[in-house]
Short mmCIF file of C-alpha atoms in Angstrom, two decimals:
data_model
loop_
_atom_site.label_atom_id
_atom_site.label_comp_id
_atom_site.label_asym_id
_atom_site.label_seq_id
_atom_site.Cartn_x
_atom_site.Cartn_y
_atom_site.Cartn_z
CA MET A 1 11.62 27.64 32.94
CA THR A 2 8.72 25.52 34.13
CA ARG A 3 6.74 28.65 34.94
CA PHE A 4 7.28 29.87 31.39
CA LEU A 5 6.12 26.51 30.04
CA ARG A 6 3.03 26.55 32.24
CA SER A 7 2.13 30.04 31.09
CA LEU A 8 1.81 28.85 27.48
CA THR A 9 -1.49 27.65 26.08
CA PRO A 10 -1.72 23.91 25.26
CA ASP A 11 -1.44 24.74 21.57
CA GLN A 12 1.72 26.73 22.14
CA GLN A 13 3.16 23.91 24.25
CA MET A 14 2.41 21.40 21.53
CA GLY A 15 3.96 23.71 18.92
CA LEU A 16 7.06 24.00 21.07
CA LEU A 17 7.25 20.23 21.30
CA PHE A 18 7.09 19.93 17.53
CA VAL A 19 9.80 22.56 17.16
CA LEU A 20 11.99 20.55 19.54
CA VAL A 21 11.42 17.27 17.74
CA PHE A 22 11.83 18.76 14.28
CA GLY A 23 15.02 20.42 15.53
CA THR A 24 16.37 17.08 16.78
CA LEU A 25 15.59 15.53 13.42
CA ALA A 26 17.34 18.38 11.63
CA VAL A 27 20.44 17.73 13.72
CA ALA A 28 20.20 14.00 12.95
CA THR A 29 19.93 14.76 9.24
CA LEU A 30 22.92 17.07 9.42
CA VAL A 31 25.02 14.45 11.21
CA GLY A 32 24.11 11.87 8.57
CA PHE A 33 24.98 14.29 5.81
CA LEU A 34 28.36 15.21 7.33
CA LEU A 35 29.25 11.54 7.87
CA SER A 36 28.41 10.80 4.25
CA LEU A 37 30.98 13.40 3.14
CA ARG A 38 33.83 11.28 4.46
CA ASP A 39 36.32 9.94 2.01
CA ARG A 40 35.41 6.36 1.24
CA ASP A 41 38.87 4.92 0.75
CA ALA A 42 41.12 7.00 2.98
CA GLU A 43 39.42 6.14 6.26
CA GLY A 44 39.67 2.42 5.76
CA ARG A 45 36.11 1.76 6.89
CA ASP A 46 34.51 -1.45 5.79
CA ALA A 47 31.38 -1.78 3.69
CA GLY A 48 29.35 -2.62 6.78
CA TRP A 49 29.93 0.83 8.24
CA TRP A 50 28.65 2.48 5.07
CA GLN A 51 25.63 0.23 5.09
CA GLY A 52 24.95 1.20 8.66
CA LEU A 53 25.13 4.86 7.67
CA LYS A 54 22.77 4.27 4.77
CA ALA A 55 20.26 2.55 7.05
CA TYR A 56 20.59 5.39 9.55
CA ARG A 57 19.90 8.05 6.91
CA GLU A 58 16.99 6.04 5.62
CA GLY A 59 15.60 5.83 9.16
CA VAL A 60 15.95 9.58 9.63
CA ARG A 61 14.18 10.26 6.35
CA ARG A 62 11.36 7.96 7.40
CA SER A 63 11.06 9.76 10.74
CA TRP A 64 10.70 13.06 8.89
CA LEU A 65 7.84 11.59 6.92
CA MET A 66 6.07 10.11 9.94
CA LEU A 67 6.51 13.25 11.99
CA GLY A 68 5.37 15.37 9.07
CA VAL A 69 2.18 13.35 8.91
CA PHE A 70 1.60 13.72 12.63
CA TRP A 71 2.24 17.41 12.45
CA ALA A 72 -0.27 17.74 9.61
CA GLY A 73 -2.75 15.74 11.70
CA TRP A 74 -2.30 18.00 14.69
CA ALA A 75 -2.23 21.25 12.73
CA SER A 76 -5.45 20.46 10.88
CA GLY A 77 -7.37 19.79 14.09
CA PRO A 78 -9.11 16.59 15.24
CA MET A 79 -11.24 16.29 12.09
CA GLY A 80 -8.19 16.66 9.87
CA ALA A 81 -6.39 13.98 11.86
CA LEU A 82 -9.42 11.76 11.48
CA TRP A 83 -9.41 12.05 7.70
CA LEU A 84 -5.68 11.52 7.64
CA PHE A 85 -5.86 8.32 9.64
CA ALA A 86 -8.92 7.08 7.77
CA PHE A 87 -6.88 7.43 4.60
CA GLY A 88 -3.97 5.69 6.32
CA SER A 89 -6.28 2.83 7.26
CA LEU A 90 -7.38 2.52 3.66
CA LEU A 91 -3.79 2.33 2.43
CA THR A 92 -2.63 -0.16 5.07
CA LEU A 93 -5.68 -2.37 4.61
CA ARG A 94 -5.10 -2.28 0.86
CA GLU A 95 -1.56 -3.41 1.46
CA PHE A 96 -2.59 -6.14 3.89
CA ILE A 97 -5.25 -7.53 1.55
CA SER A 98 -2.91 -7.39 -1.45
CA LEU A 99 -0.35 -9.55 0.30
CA THR A 100 -2.78 -12.05 1.79
CA PRO A 101 -4.49 -13.64 -1.20
CA THR A 102 -8.25 -13.65 -1.13
CA HIS A 103 -10.60 -15.78 -3.13
CA ARG A 104 -12.85 -14.49 -5.89
CA SER A 105 -15.89 -15.16 -3.75
CA ASP A 106 -14.54 -12.92 -0.97
CA HIS A 107 -15.36 -9.88 -3.06
CA LYS A 108 -18.52 -8.94 -1.16
CA ALA A 109 -16.79 -9.31 2.18
CA LEU A 110 -13.95 -7.14 0.89
CA LEU A 111 -16.41 -4.46 -0.18
CA LEU A 112 -17.90 -4.60 3.31
CA CYS A 113 -14.44 -4.08 4.85
CA PHE A 114 -13.42 -1.16 2.70
CA PHE A 115 -16.62 0.72 2.05
CA ILE A 116 -18.78 0.06 5.09
CA ILE A 117 -16.74 -0.98 8.11
CA LEU A 118 -13.89 1.48 7.57
CA PRO A 119 -16.04 4.61 7.07
CA LEU A 120 -18.40 3.57 9.87
CA GLN A 121 -15.56 3.09 12.33
CA TYR A 122 -14.21 6.58 11.66
CA GLY A 123 -17.73 7.97 11.48
CA LEU A 124 -18.45 6.67 14.97
CA LEU A 125 -15.31 8.40 16.13
CA ALA A 126 -16.26 11.68 14.44
CA THR A 127 -19.68 11.67 16.07
CA GLY A 128 -18.25 10.77 19.47
CA HIS A 129 -19.91 7.37 19.95
CA TYR A 130 -16.96 6.03 21.91
CA GLY A 131 -18.84 3.11 23.43
CA LEU A 132 -19.86 1.69 20.08
CA PHE A 133 -16.54 2.73 18.56
CA THR A 134 -14.64 0.31 20.78
CA VAL A 135 -16.91 -2.68 20.18
CA PHE A 136 -18.08 -2.09 16.62
CA ILE A 137 -15.34 -4.09 14.88
CA PRO A 138 -14.59 -6.84 17.42
CA VAL A 139 -18.29 -7.63 17.82
CA TYR A 140 -20.46 -6.51 14.92
CA ALA A 141 -17.94 -6.52 12.07
CA PHE A 142 -16.54 -9.88 13.15
CA LEU A 143 -20.02 -11.36 13.02
CA ALA A 144 -21.02 -9.62 9.78
CA LEU A 145 -17.94 -10.55 7.76
CA PRO A 146 -18.53 -14.33 7.69
CA VAL A 147 -22.13 -13.65 6.72
CA ALA A 148 -21.00 -11.60 3.73
CA SER A 149 -18.52 -14.36 2.94
CA CYS A 150 -21.31 -16.94 3.01
CA PHE A 151 -23.05 -15.10 0.21
CA GLY A 152 -19.97 -15.68 -1.92
CA ASN A 153 -21.21 -19.29 -2.08
CA GLU A 154 -17.80 -20.86 -1.58
CA PRO A 155 -17.14 -23.05 1.49
CA GLN A 156 -13.53 -23.91 0.71
CA ARG A 157 -11.09 -22.70 3.42
CA PHE A 158 -13.95 -20.67 4.79
CA LEU A 159 -12.60 -20.13 8.29
CA GLU A 160 -9.13 -19.28 7.08
CA ARG A 161 -10.34 -16.76 4.52
CA ASN A 162 -12.51 -15.05 7.09
CA ALA A 163 -9.74 -14.91 9.63
CA LYS A 164 -7.61 -13.03 7.12
CA LEU A 165 -10.26 -10.41 6.54
CA GLN A 166 -11.12 -10.11 10.21
CA TRP A 167 -7.52 -9.59 11.20
CA GLY A 168 -6.89 -7.19 8.37
CA VAL A 169 -9.75 -5.04 9.61
CA MET A 170 -8.72 -5.47 13.24
CA VAL A 171 -5.16 -4.28 12.70
CA CYS A 172 -5.51 -1.74 9.92
CA VAL A 173 -8.83 -0.15 10.83
CA TYR A 174 -9.54 -0.86 14.49
CA GLY A 175 -5.95 -0.47 15.67
CA LEU A 176 -5.06 2.57 13.65
CA SER A 177 -8.33 4.39 14.39
CA HIS A 178 -7.41 4.49 18.08
CA VAL A 179 -4.58 6.95 17.42
CA PRO A 180 -6.91 9.78 16.30
CA ALA A 181 -9.32 8.62 19.00
CA LEU A 182 -6.76 9.84 21.50
CA LEU A 183 -6.92 13.24 19.82
CA THR A 184 -10.68 13.62 19.76
CA LEU A 185 -11.51 12.34 23.24
CA ASP A 186 -11.62 15.18 25.76
CA PHE A 187 -10.67 14.03 29.20
CA PRO A 188 -11.93 15.92 32.27
CA GLY A 189 -9.36 18.51 33.32
CA TYR A 190 -7.19 17.77 30.31
CA ALA A 191 -9.13 19.50 27.56
CA GLY A 192 -7.30 20.59 24.44
CA ARG A 193 -4.19 18.71 25.41
CA SER A 194 -4.97 15.20 24.23
CA ALA A 195 -2.50 15.59 21.34
CA PHE A 196 0.19 15.12 23.98
CA LEU A 197 -1.16 11.65 24.70
CA ALA A 198 -0.90 10.66 21.04
CA PHE A 199 2.61 12.04 20.97
CA PHE A 200 3.46 10.15 24.18
CA LEU A 201 2.19 6.91 22.66
CA VAL A 202 4.07 7.27 19.40
CA ALA A 203 7.32 8.40 21.03
CA VAL A 204 7.30 5.60 23.58
CA VAL A 205 6.44 2.80 21.15
CA GLN A 206 8.91 3.93 18.48
CA THR A 207 11.71 4.28 21.02
CA CYS A 208 10.99 0.80 22.33
CA LEU A 209 11.10 -0.71 18.85
CA LEU A 210 14.25 1.16 17.92
CA ALA A 211 16.06 0.18 21.12
CA GLN A 212 14.97 -3.42 20.68
CA HIS A 213 16.22 -3.42 17.11
CA VAL A 214 19.60 -1.93 17.98
CA ALA A 215 20.04 -4.20 21.00
CA SER A 216 19.29 -7.37 19.06
CA ARG A 217 21.76 -6.37 16.35
CA ARG A 218 24.51 -5.53 18.82
CA MET A 219 24.16 -8.54 21.12
CA LYS A 220 23.83 -11.22 18.45
CA ARG A 221 22.09 -13.63 20.85
CA PRO A 222 20.27 -16.65 19.46
CA PRO A 223 16.66 -15.75 18.64
CA THR A 224 14.02 -17.03 21.03
CA LEU A 225 11.56 -17.81 18.25
CA PRO A 226 13.72 -18.55 15.20
CA GLN A 227 10.75 -19.67 13.10
CA VAL A 228 8.97 -16.37 13.57
CA SER A 229 11.70 -13.78 13.89
CA HIS A 230 15.46 -13.79 13.43
CA SER A 231 15.96 -10.90 15.78
CA PHE A 232 13.54 -11.35 18.68
CA ASN A 233 14.97 -12.41 22.02
CA TRP A 234 13.83 -11.72 25.55
CA ARG A 235 16.85 -9.71 26.60
CA SER A 236 16.63 -7.20 23.76
CA TRP A 237 12.88 -7.08 24.31
CA LEU A 238 13.49 -6.08 27.95
CA ILE A 239 16.00 -3.45 26.81
CA GLY A 240 13.38 -2.06 24.45
CA LEU A 241 10.88 -1.93 27.31
CA LEU A 242 13.41 -0.17 29.52
CA ALA A 243 14.15 2.43 26.83
CA GLY A 244 10.45 3.00 26.16
CA GLY A 245 9.79 3.30 29.89
CA THR A 246 12.62 5.82 30.29
CA VAL A 247 11.23 8.01 27.54
CA GLY A 248 7.80 7.65 29.12
CA VAL A 249 9.08 8.91 32.47
CA LEU A 250 10.96 11.76 30.79
CA LEU A 251 7.76 12.80 29.05
CA THR A 252 5.75 12.77 32.29
CA GLY A 253 5.53 16.57 32.14
CA ILE A 254 3.37 16.57 29.04
CA THR A 255 0.99 13.88 30.30
CA PRO A 256 -1.65 13.99 33.02
CA PHE A 257 0.17 11.14 34.79
CA LYS A 258 2.54 11.01 37.73
CA PRO A 259 6.00 9.55 36.95
CA GLY A 260 5.12 6.06 38.21
CA GLN A 261 1.88 6.06 36.24
CA ALA A 262 3.65 7.32 33.14
CA LEU A 263 6.07 4.41 33.46
CA ALA A 264 3.22 1.92 33.76
CA MET A 265 1.41 3.46 30.77
CA ALA A 266 4.58 3.42 28.71
CA TRP A 267 5.15 -0.24 29.53
CA ILE A 268 1.61 -1.18 28.63
CA ALA A 269 2.00 0.56 25.25
CA CYS A 270 5.47 -0.87 24.63
CA ALA A 271 4.54 -4.43 25.50
CA ALA A 272 1.45 -4.32 23.29
CA GLY A 273 3.35 -2.64 20.45
CA SER A 274 6.44 -4.83 20.40
CA LEU A 275 4.49 -8.07 20.78
CA GLY A 276 2.07 -6.91 18.10
CA HIS A 277 5.04 -6.31 15.84
CA LEU A 278 6.01 -9.91 16.52
CA VAL A 279 2.54 -11.10 15.53
CA MET A 280 2.79 -9.24 12.24
CA LYS A 281 6.17 -10.86 11.67
CA ALA A 282 4.57 -14.27 12.04
CA ILE A 283 1.93 -13.31 9.47
CA LYS A 284 4.62 -12.04 7.10
CA ARG A 285 6.62 -15.23 7.50
CA ASP A 286 3.59 -17.30 6.68
CA ARG A 287 3.06 -15.24 3.54
CA GLY A 288 6.74 -15.59 2.66
CA VAL A 289 7.42 -11.86 2.52
CA PRO A 290 10.34 -10.45 4.53
CA HIS A 291 8.80 -6.97 4.56
CA TRP A 292 5.35 -5.71 3.70
CA GLY A 293 7.05 -3.47 1.19
CA GLY A 294 10.80 -3.73 0.91
CA THR A 295 13.20 -1.53 -0.99
CA ASN A 296 12.88 -3.31 -4.31
CA SER A 297 9.13 -3.55 -4.28
CA GLY A 298 7.73 -6.86 -5.41
CA VAL A 299 5.10 -7.59 -7.95
CA THR A 300 2.34 -6.35 -5.66
CA GLY A 301 3.88 -2.90 -5.47
CA ALA A 302 3.36 -2.62 -1.71
CA SER A 303 5.30 0.24 -0.20
CA GLY A 304 5.77 -1.09 3.32
CA LEU A 305 3.40 1.23 5.12
CA LEU A 306 2.24 -1.61 7.31
CA ASP A 307 5.80 -2.26 8.51
CA ARG A 308 5.84 1.22 9.94
CA VAL A 309 2.53 1.27 11.72
CA ASP A 310 1.93 -2.33 12.84
CA ALA A 311 3.31 -1.80 16.38
CA LEU A 312 1.19 1.32 16.74
CA CYS A 313 -1.89 -0.59 15.59
CA PHE A 314 -1.55 -3.01 18.47
CA ALA A 315 -0.47 -0.44 21.06
CA ALA A 316 -3.10 2.23 20.36
CA PRO A 317 -6.27 0.35 21.41
CA VAL A 318 -4.69 -0.97 24.60
CA PHE A 319 -3.29 2.45 25.45
CA PHE A 320 -6.59 4.14 24.65
CA GLN A 321 -8.52 1.83 26.96
CA SER A 322 -5.96 2.29 29.72
CA VAL A 323 -6.23 6.06 29.46
CA ARG A 324 -10.00 5.95 29.53
CA TRP A 325 -9.91 3.72 32.55
CA TYR A 326 -7.44 6.08 34.22
CA PHE A 327 -9.72 9.06 33.73
CA GLY A 328 -12.78 6.99 34.55
CA ALA A 329 -14.30 8.27 31.32
CA MET B 1 -11.60 19.49 -22.13
CA MET B 2 -14.15 17.20 -20.52
CA ALA B 3 -12.09 14.24 -21.61
CA ARG B 4 -8.95 15.64 -20.03
CA LEU B 5 -10.72 16.40 -16.78
CA PHE B 6 -12.29 12.98 -16.72
CA GLY B 7 -8.98 11.32 -17.55
CA TRP B 8 -7.35 13.19 -14.72
CA LEU B 9 -10.09 12.14 -12.27
CA LEU B 10 -9.95 8.56 -13.47
CA LEU B 11 -6.20 8.49 -13.00
CA GLY B 12 -6.56 9.69 -9.42
CA PHE B 13 -9.26 7.13 -8.77
CA VAL B 14 -7.23 4.26 -10.24
CA ARG B 15 -4.17 5.30 -8.23
CA LEU B 16 -6.19 5.41 -5.04
CA LEU B 17 -7.69 1.99 -5.70
CA THR B 18 -4.66 0.16 -7.04
CA GLY B 19 -1.53 2.25 -6.70
CA ALA B 20 -1.16 1.71 -10.49
CA GLN B 21 2.51 1.01 -10.09
CA ALA B 22 4.68 0.55 -13.17
CA ARG B 23 7.80 -1.58 -12.86
CA TRP B 24 10.13 -1.06 -15.80
CA LEU B 25 12.37 -4.10 -15.42
CA GLY B 26 13.35 -4.97 -18.95
CA CYS B 27 13.36 -1.57 -20.61
CA PRO B 28 12.98 2.09 -19.66
CA PRO B 29 9.87 4.05 -20.58
CA LYS B 30 10.92 5.61 -23.85
CA ALA B 31 9.25 7.58 -26.60
CA GLU B 32 9.83 5.09 -29.39
CA GLN B 33 7.16 3.28 -31.32
CA ARG B 34 6.17 0.22 -29.35
CA ILE B 35 3.61 -2.54 -29.14
CA TYR B 36 2.92 -3.40 -25.52
CA PHE B 37 1.39 -6.84 -25.19
CA ALA B 38 -0.01 -8.11 -21.91
CA ASN B 39 -2.10 -10.76 -20.20
CA HIS B 40 -5.83 -10.10 -20.12
CA GLN B 41 -8.03 -11.02 -17.19
CA SER B 42 -10.39 -8.13 -16.72
CA HIS B 43 -11.82 -5.17 -18.58
CA ALA B 44 -9.92 -3.02 -16.11
CA ASP B 45 -6.63 -4.19 -17.70
CA LEU B 46 -6.97 -1.51 -20.29
CA VAL B 47 -7.36 1.18 -17.66
CA MET B 48 -4.51 -0.25 -15.57
CA ILE B 49 -1.88 -0.23 -18.27
CA TRP B 50 -3.05 3.20 -19.41
CA ALA B 51 -2.64 4.54 -15.87
CA ALA B 52 0.74 2.88 -15.38
CA LEU B 53 2.32 4.58 -18.38
CA PRO B 54 4.01 7.93 -17.74
CA GLU B 55 2.12 11.02 -18.78
CA GLU B 56 4.37 11.72 -21.79
CA LEU B 57 3.77 8.31 -23.31
CA ARG B 58 0.09 8.04 -22.49
CA GLY B 59 -0.94 10.42 -25.25
CA LYS B 60 1.00 8.55 -27.91
CA THR B 61 -0.01 5.05 -26.78
CA ARG B 62 -3.38 3.74 -27.88
CA PRO B 63 -5.04 0.71 -26.28
CA ILE B 64 -6.88 -1.79 -28.43
CA ALA B 65 -10.48 -2.12 -27.29
CA ALA B 66 -12.97 -4.78 -28.28
CA LYS B 67 -15.64 -3.01 -30.30
CA ASP B 68 -18.57 -5.12 -29.06
CA TYR B 69 -17.90 -4.40 -25.38
CA TRP B 70 -16.52 -0.87 -25.42
CA THR B 71 -19.11 0.69 -27.74
CA LYS B 72 -22.12 -0.93 -26.11
CA THR B 73 -23.16 2.12 -24.11
CA PRO B 74 -22.58 5.78 -25.03
CA LEU B 75 -20.49 6.26 -21.87
CA ARG B 76 -18.12 3.39 -22.66
CA ALA B 77 -17.78 4.59 -26.22
CA TRP B 78 -17.06 8.13 -25.08
CA ILE B 79 -14.43 6.99 -22.57
CA THR B 80 -12.57 4.77 -25.00
CA ARG B 81 -12.74 7.29 -27.81
CA GLU B 82 -12.06 10.55 -26.00
CA VAL B 83 -10.11 9.56 -22.90
CA PHE B 84 -8.11 6.51 -23.96
CA ASN B 85 -7.97 7.37 -27.66
CA ALA B 86 -8.50 3.65 -28.19
CA VAL B 87 -8.36 1.69 -31.43
CA TYR B 88 -11.47 -0.46 -31.87
CA VAL B 89 -11.07 -3.94 -33.10
CA ASP B 90 -13.94 -6.06 -34.34
CA ARG B 91 -13.87 -9.48 -32.71
CA ALA B 92 -16.70 -10.79 -34.89
CA ARG B 93 -14.61 -11.82 -37.84
CA THR B 94 -16.07 -11.09 -41.26
CA ASP B 95 -14.55 -12.43 -44.42
CA ASP B 96 -14.12 -9.22 -46.34
CA SER B 97 -12.26 -7.20 -43.69
CA ASP B 98 -8.97 -7.70 -41.93
CA PRO B 99 -9.45 -7.26 -38.18
CA LEU B 100 -5.91 -5.92 -37.94
CA GLU B 101 -6.66 -3.06 -40.30
CA PRO B 102 -7.35 -0.40 -37.63
CA LEU B 103 -4.23 -1.45 -35.71
CA MET B 104 -2.11 -1.08 -38.79
CA GLN B 105 -3.58 2.33 -39.38
CA ALA B 106 -2.56 3.43 -35.90
CA LEU B 107 0.95 2.07 -36.38
CA GLU B 108 1.24 3.84 -39.73
CA GLN B 109 0.49 7.09 -37.93
CA GLY B 110 3.41 6.47 -35.61
CA ASP B 111 1.38 5.69 -32.49
CA SER B 112 2.29 2.97 -30.03
CA ILE B 113 -0.40 0.43 -29.20
CA ILE B 114 -1.42 -1.76 -26.28
CA LEU B 115 -2.48 -5.22 -27.32
CA PHE B 116 -3.96 -8.19 -25.49
CA PRO B 117 -2.91 -11.06 -27.77
CA GLU B 118 -5.15 -13.61 -26.05
CA GLY B 119 -8.02 -11.87 -27.76
CA THR B 120 -10.35 -12.43 -24.84
CA ARG B 121 -10.23 -12.44 -21.07
CA GLY B 122 -8.76 -15.53 -19.44
CA HIS B 123 -9.87 -16.88 -16.09
CA ALA B 124 -6.86 -19.01 -15.24
CA GLU B 125 -3.74 -17.64 -13.59
CA GLU B 126 -1.71 -18.13 -16.77
CA PRO B 127 -2.68 -16.50 -20.05
CA GLN B 128 -4.22 -18.53 -22.85
CA ALA B 129 -2.39 -19.19 -26.10
CA PHE B 130 -1.71 -16.03 -28.11
CA LYS B 131 -3.58 -15.27 -31.31
CA ALA B 132 -1.73 -14.67 -34.54
CA GLY B 133 -2.29 -10.89 -34.61
CA LEU B 134 0.88 -10.13 -32.69
CA TYR B 135 2.94 -12.20 -35.11
CA ASN B 136 1.42 -10.53 -38.16
CA LEU B 137 2.06 -7.07 -36.76
CA ALA B 138 5.63 -7.98 -35.81
CA ARG B 139 6.28 -9.15 -39.35
CA ALA B 140 4.64 -6.16 -41.01
CA TYR B 141 6.38 -3.60 -38.76
CA PRO B 142 9.87 -4.92 -37.97
CA ASN B 143 10.98 -1.55 -36.58
CA VAL B 144 8.35 -1.39 -33.86
CA VAL B 145 9.65 -2.60 -30.47
CA LEU B 146 7.58 -5.37 -28.87
CA VAL B 147 7.40 -4.98 -25.08
CA PRO B 148 5.86 -7.75 -22.94
CA ALA B 149 3.91 -6.68 -19.86
CA TRP B 150 2.39 -8.53 -16.92
CA ILE B 151 -0.61 -6.98 -15.23
CA ASN B 152 -0.77 -8.26 -11.70
CA ASN B 153 -3.78 -8.65 -9.41
CA VAL B 154 -6.38 -6.94 -11.55
CA GLN B 155 -8.65 -9.96 -11.45
CA ARG B 156 -8.94 -9.39 -7.70
CA LEU B 157 -9.85 -5.75 -8.22
CA MET B 158 -13.10 -6.66 -9.88
CA PRO B 159 -13.81 -10.35 -10.53
CA LYS B 160 -16.09 -11.27 -13.40
CA GLY B 161 -19.68 -10.50 -12.59
CA GLU B 162 -18.98 -7.89 -9.91
CA VAL B 163 -19.68 -4.21 -10.41
CA VAL B 164 -17.92 -2.42 -7.57
CA PRO B 165 -14.11 -2.55 -7.49
CA VAL B 166 -12.29 -3.15 -4.25
CA PRO B 167 -9.01 -1.39 -3.37
CA ILE B 168 -6.11 -3.71 -4.02
CA LEU B 169 -2.53 -3.05 -5.05
CA CYS B 170 -1.93 -3.78 -8.72
CA SER B 171 1.19 -3.36 -10.77
CA VAL B 172 2.26 -3.54 -14.37
CA THR B 173 5.67 -5.07 -15.06
CA PHE B 174 7.35 -4.26 -18.35
CA GLY B 175 9.91 -6.79 -19.58
CA THR B 176 12.75 -7.01 -22.05
CA PRO B 177 11.58 -6.38 -25.63
CA VAL B 178 11.00 -9.44 -27.79
CA ALA B 179 11.99 -9.39 -31.47
CA LEU B 180 10.84 -11.66 -34.24
CA GLY B 181 13.80 -13.84 -35.23
CA ALA B 182 14.83 -14.26 -38.85
CA GLY B 183 12.89 -17.17 -40.23
CA GLU B 184 11.12 -17.83 -36.92
CA ASN B 185 7.75 -19.43 -37.56
CA ARG B 186 4.48 -18.25 -36.17
CA ALA B 187 3.89 -20.86 -33.47
CA ALA B 188 7.43 -20.59 -32.11
CA PHE B 189 7.26 -16.81 -31.93
CA LEU B 190 3.86 -16.74 -30.24
CA THR B 191 4.95 -19.31 -27.66
CA ARG B 192 8.08 -17.31 -26.95
CA ALA B 193 6.14 -14.07 -26.64
CA ARG B 194 3.66 -15.67 -24.28
CA GLN B 195 6.48 -17.09 -22.19
CA ALA B 196 8.04 -13.62 -21.98
CA VAL B 197 4.80 -12.36 -20.44
CA VAL B 198 4.45 -15.32 -18.06
CA ASP B 199 8.07 -14.95 -16.89
CA LEU B 200 7.34 -11.44 -15.65
CA ARG B 201 4.87 -12.80 -13.18
CA VAL B 202 7.54 -13.81 -10.69
CA ALA B 203 10.14 -11.26 -11.74
#
């Protein structure tokens, strides 16, 4: 079995992985469909059970979409993935800015975010300037944005307005751009297989979030930070970390790491992702929106893309740096 | 041909920038003769509401464009005439002509129209008081359905004085149709119509 797997090219291995994951999803879809065929009245199930099923099917559908996007990113090569994520950055930043009101005089700074910083960040990635890529936004963009804001000639709430823009760019552009960065960076002795790292990151972080979500719903413990999140507590967070770590260890075979290292990497990604998710919750609470999108979309028409990628946005840069450090690249 | 291609490109561009989402809360999109009336904060309002309408209705729904602004350059004139199929209205009132004349012509032909009853762009969050045109049209054409609409966020897309738009999510909310009551006077009707638009803001 392992010999067969080793005999495949990296591309074939990755294809096999996608077949496996798509197959799992197909089974999950089938299970949801079969459960939905049950007679509503005869079984005597309460409304809560049906709601749970609805949420489950919704989750599966969402996973199809996310996985479909990742597959498209992988299948179209590193440059395709780059365009895909650049577009994703544009959409998430649009959503973020729409829900955090800006002032009229912020217009120039907004133009800078969308039309200069975003393309430059992905451009640096495309041309392989990894050194500048990692410092461009936290250093240069953070210094340039207040300057552009100054030229709006409006000092009211200056610091607050700039913080909004800076964090919007940080999360939606800087964070998200590190996912395709994993795909384009060739590590010594690991050429052509970096897609596995992106897969590892996404699988680990999503598992952690899912486990954390399920655990907090099942245990019904009082939230640790009730003002920020109704569901966050340390025990379910630890369960999420454990689940993410387990998946990380199971996936050791597709990574360049040894099992212990895979566990450490998974924990780094999970901790960054789940705590980042918490940060975004605090921002949402401050804005008074329960979700960035929500099922019955509000007057802004946001579709909730940010809800889906916020953990990844925090996990990707930390994971990327850890991997680079590991390879000494 | 050119106009169709351009309209198609513009639609894609507007969707990319704003999402151009339509929220039909008070009534479904329907092929009946309607007057859509909305708040007006930016020249892009016209494009927004045009993009938010479904394809089938877009051809039969004509926005009202201010003649002085939209015919200033050949490009603007071409876009409003060929792409939006707009009805021009003269804001510089002359004594011998009724400014509503072109609107009535369009309604006679069976087209729906998009109207900004404030007459000019407002800069406050809430729309200004409505002009009498809406009332006069409602009285002259009692069978035309009056649909209030709230255009959200467009002022952030491109504030006054800026040239380059910034991507921001915008939406158009369509509310429950308003009808002119029997014996309702002008001021009462216009206030009620304006309130119907304002109410959609938080809906």
